[in-house]
Coordinates of C-alpha atoms in Angstrom, one line a residue:
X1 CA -1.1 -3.8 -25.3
X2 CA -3.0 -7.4 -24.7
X3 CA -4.1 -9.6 -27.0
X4 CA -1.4 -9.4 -30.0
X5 CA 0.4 -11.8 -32.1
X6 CA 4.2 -12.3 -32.3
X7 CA 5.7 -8.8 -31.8
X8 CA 2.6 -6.8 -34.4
X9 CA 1.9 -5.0 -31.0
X10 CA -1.4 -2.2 -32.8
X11 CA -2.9 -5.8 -34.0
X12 CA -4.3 -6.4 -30.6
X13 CA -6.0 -4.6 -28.0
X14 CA -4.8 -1.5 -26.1
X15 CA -5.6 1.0 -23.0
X16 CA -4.7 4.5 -22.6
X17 CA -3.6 5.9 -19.1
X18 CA -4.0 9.8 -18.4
X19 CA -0.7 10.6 -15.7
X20 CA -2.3 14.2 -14.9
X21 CA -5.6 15.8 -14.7
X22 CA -3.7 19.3 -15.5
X23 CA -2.9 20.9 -18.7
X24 CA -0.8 19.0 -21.1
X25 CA 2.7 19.0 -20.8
X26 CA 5.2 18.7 -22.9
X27 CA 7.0 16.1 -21.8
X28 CA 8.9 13.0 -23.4
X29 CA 8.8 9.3 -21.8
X30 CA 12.0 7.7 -21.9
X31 CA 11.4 4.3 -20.4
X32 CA 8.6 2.4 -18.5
X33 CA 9.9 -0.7 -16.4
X34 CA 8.5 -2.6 -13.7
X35 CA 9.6 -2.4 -10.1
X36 CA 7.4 -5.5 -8.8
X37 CA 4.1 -6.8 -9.9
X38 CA 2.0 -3.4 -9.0
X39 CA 4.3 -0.8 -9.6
X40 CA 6.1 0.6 -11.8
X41 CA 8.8 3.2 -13.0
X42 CA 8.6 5.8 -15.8
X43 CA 11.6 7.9 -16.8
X44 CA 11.0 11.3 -18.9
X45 CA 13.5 13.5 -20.4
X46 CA 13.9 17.2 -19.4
X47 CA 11.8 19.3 -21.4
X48 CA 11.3 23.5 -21.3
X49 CA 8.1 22.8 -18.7
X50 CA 9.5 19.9 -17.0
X51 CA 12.1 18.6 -15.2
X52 CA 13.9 15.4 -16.0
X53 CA 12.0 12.8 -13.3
X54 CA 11.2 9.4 -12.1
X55 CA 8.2 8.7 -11.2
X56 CA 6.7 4.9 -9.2
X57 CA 3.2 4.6 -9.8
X58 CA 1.3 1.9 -8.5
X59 CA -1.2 -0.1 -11.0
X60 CA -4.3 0.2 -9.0
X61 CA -3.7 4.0 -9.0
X62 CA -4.1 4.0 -12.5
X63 CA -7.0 4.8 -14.3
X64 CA -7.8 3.9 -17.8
X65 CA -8.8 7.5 -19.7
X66 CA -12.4 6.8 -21.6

């Protein structure tokens, strides 16, 4: 989110960011929390087709979905 006013985060701008080119999952993420200034950690819960997990991804390995 970019671009908002006090904490009315959906009055600004936003991008989306596809984790996985496969079939969607059902999966639930629990927390998102920086590691350093290009990475970051995101937590998800266990669900029936996954596995509880952390995952570091590192911004300029993201790509915004179109």
């Amino acid at each position: 989110f970019k671009h908002f006013g006090h904490n009315d985060f959906f009055s600004g701008t936003h991008q989306r960011f596809e984790l996985t080119n496969e079939k969607k999952l059902d999966w639930q993420v629990e927390s998102i929390s920086y590691a350093d200034d290009n990475s970051l950690f995101i937590a998800c819960e266990q669900t029936k087709e996954v596995p509880s997990t952390l995952y570091l991804l590192r911004k300029k390995d993201l790509q915004a979905s179109k």
